[in-house]
Coordinates of C-alpha atoms in Angstrom, one line a residue:
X1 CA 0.0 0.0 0.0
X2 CA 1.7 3.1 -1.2
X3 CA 1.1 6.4 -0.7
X4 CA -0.8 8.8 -3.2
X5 CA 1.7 11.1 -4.9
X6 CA 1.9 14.8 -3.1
X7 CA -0.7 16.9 -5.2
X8 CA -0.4 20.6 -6.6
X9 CA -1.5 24.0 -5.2
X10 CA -4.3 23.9 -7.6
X11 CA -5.6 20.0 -6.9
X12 CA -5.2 21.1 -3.2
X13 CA -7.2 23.8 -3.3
X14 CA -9.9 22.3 -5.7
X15 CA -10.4 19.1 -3.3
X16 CA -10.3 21.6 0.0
X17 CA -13.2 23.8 -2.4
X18 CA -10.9 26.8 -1.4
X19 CA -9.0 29.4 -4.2
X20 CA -5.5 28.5 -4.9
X21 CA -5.0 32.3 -3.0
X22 CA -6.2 30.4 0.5
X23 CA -4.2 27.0 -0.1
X24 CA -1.0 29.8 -0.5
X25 CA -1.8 31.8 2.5
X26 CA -2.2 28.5 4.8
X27 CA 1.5 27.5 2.9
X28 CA 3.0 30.8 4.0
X29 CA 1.1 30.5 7.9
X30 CA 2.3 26.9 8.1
X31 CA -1.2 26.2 8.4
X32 CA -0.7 23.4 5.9
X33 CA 2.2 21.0 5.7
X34 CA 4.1 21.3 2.1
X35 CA 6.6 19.9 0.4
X36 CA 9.0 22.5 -1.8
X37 CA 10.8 20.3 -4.3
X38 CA 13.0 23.4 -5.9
X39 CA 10.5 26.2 -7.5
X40 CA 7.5 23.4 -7.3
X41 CA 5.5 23.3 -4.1
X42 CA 3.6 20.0 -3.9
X43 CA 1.2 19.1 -0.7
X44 CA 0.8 15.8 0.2
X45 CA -2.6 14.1 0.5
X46 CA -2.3 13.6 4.3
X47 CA -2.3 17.0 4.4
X48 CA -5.9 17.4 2.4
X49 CA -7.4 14.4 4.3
X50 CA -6.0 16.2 7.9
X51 CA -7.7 19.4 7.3
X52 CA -11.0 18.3 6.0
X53 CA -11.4 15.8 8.9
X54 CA -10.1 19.4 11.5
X55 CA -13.2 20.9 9.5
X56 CA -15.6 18.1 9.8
X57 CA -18.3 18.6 12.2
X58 CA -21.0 15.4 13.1
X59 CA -24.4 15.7 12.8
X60 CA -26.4 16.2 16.2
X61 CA -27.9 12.6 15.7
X62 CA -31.2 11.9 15.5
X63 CA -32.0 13.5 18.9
X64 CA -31.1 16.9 18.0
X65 CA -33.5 19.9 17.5
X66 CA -33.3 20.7 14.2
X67 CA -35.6 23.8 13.1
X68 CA -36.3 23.8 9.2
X69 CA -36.8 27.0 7.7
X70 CA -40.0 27.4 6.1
X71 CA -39.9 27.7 2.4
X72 CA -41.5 30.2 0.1
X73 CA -41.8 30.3 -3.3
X74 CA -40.6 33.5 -5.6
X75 CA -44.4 34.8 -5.7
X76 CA -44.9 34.8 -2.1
X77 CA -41.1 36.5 -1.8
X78 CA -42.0 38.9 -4.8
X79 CA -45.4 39.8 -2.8
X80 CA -43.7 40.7 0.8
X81 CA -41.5 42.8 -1.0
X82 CA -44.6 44.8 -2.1

């Protein structure tokens, strides 16, 4: 079982659903571990997979209040605005 090759900038940030600017900034904050191989900076998929399970909050479970919004339909939106 090997490893998944380290990723680019741009595969980084489109798997974290962030710009390529915020995958950069957490580089430069050492918010995100990196791997510089000469010019090329490279993150490695441990690195994804740590942040998005830091990020990942758990549902409530099925004992949790959960309020639904109610939900309106462009005619009743477009009449309270009148």
């Amino acid at each position: 079982s090997s490893k998944p090759p380290p990723v680019t900038v741009a595969t980084a940030a489109h798997d974290l659903n962030v710009s390529v600017h915020t995958v950069r900034s957490w580089i430069a904050q050492r918010r995100l571990g990196h791997l510089k191989l000469g010019r090329a900076v490279r993150v490695p998929v441990s690195e994804i997979e740590r942040l998005l399970q830091k990020g990942f909050v758990p549902c409530g479970g099925p004992d949790s209040p959960i309020r639904l919004l109610p939900v309106s339909s462009d005619a009743e939106d477009k009449q309270r605005r009148e």
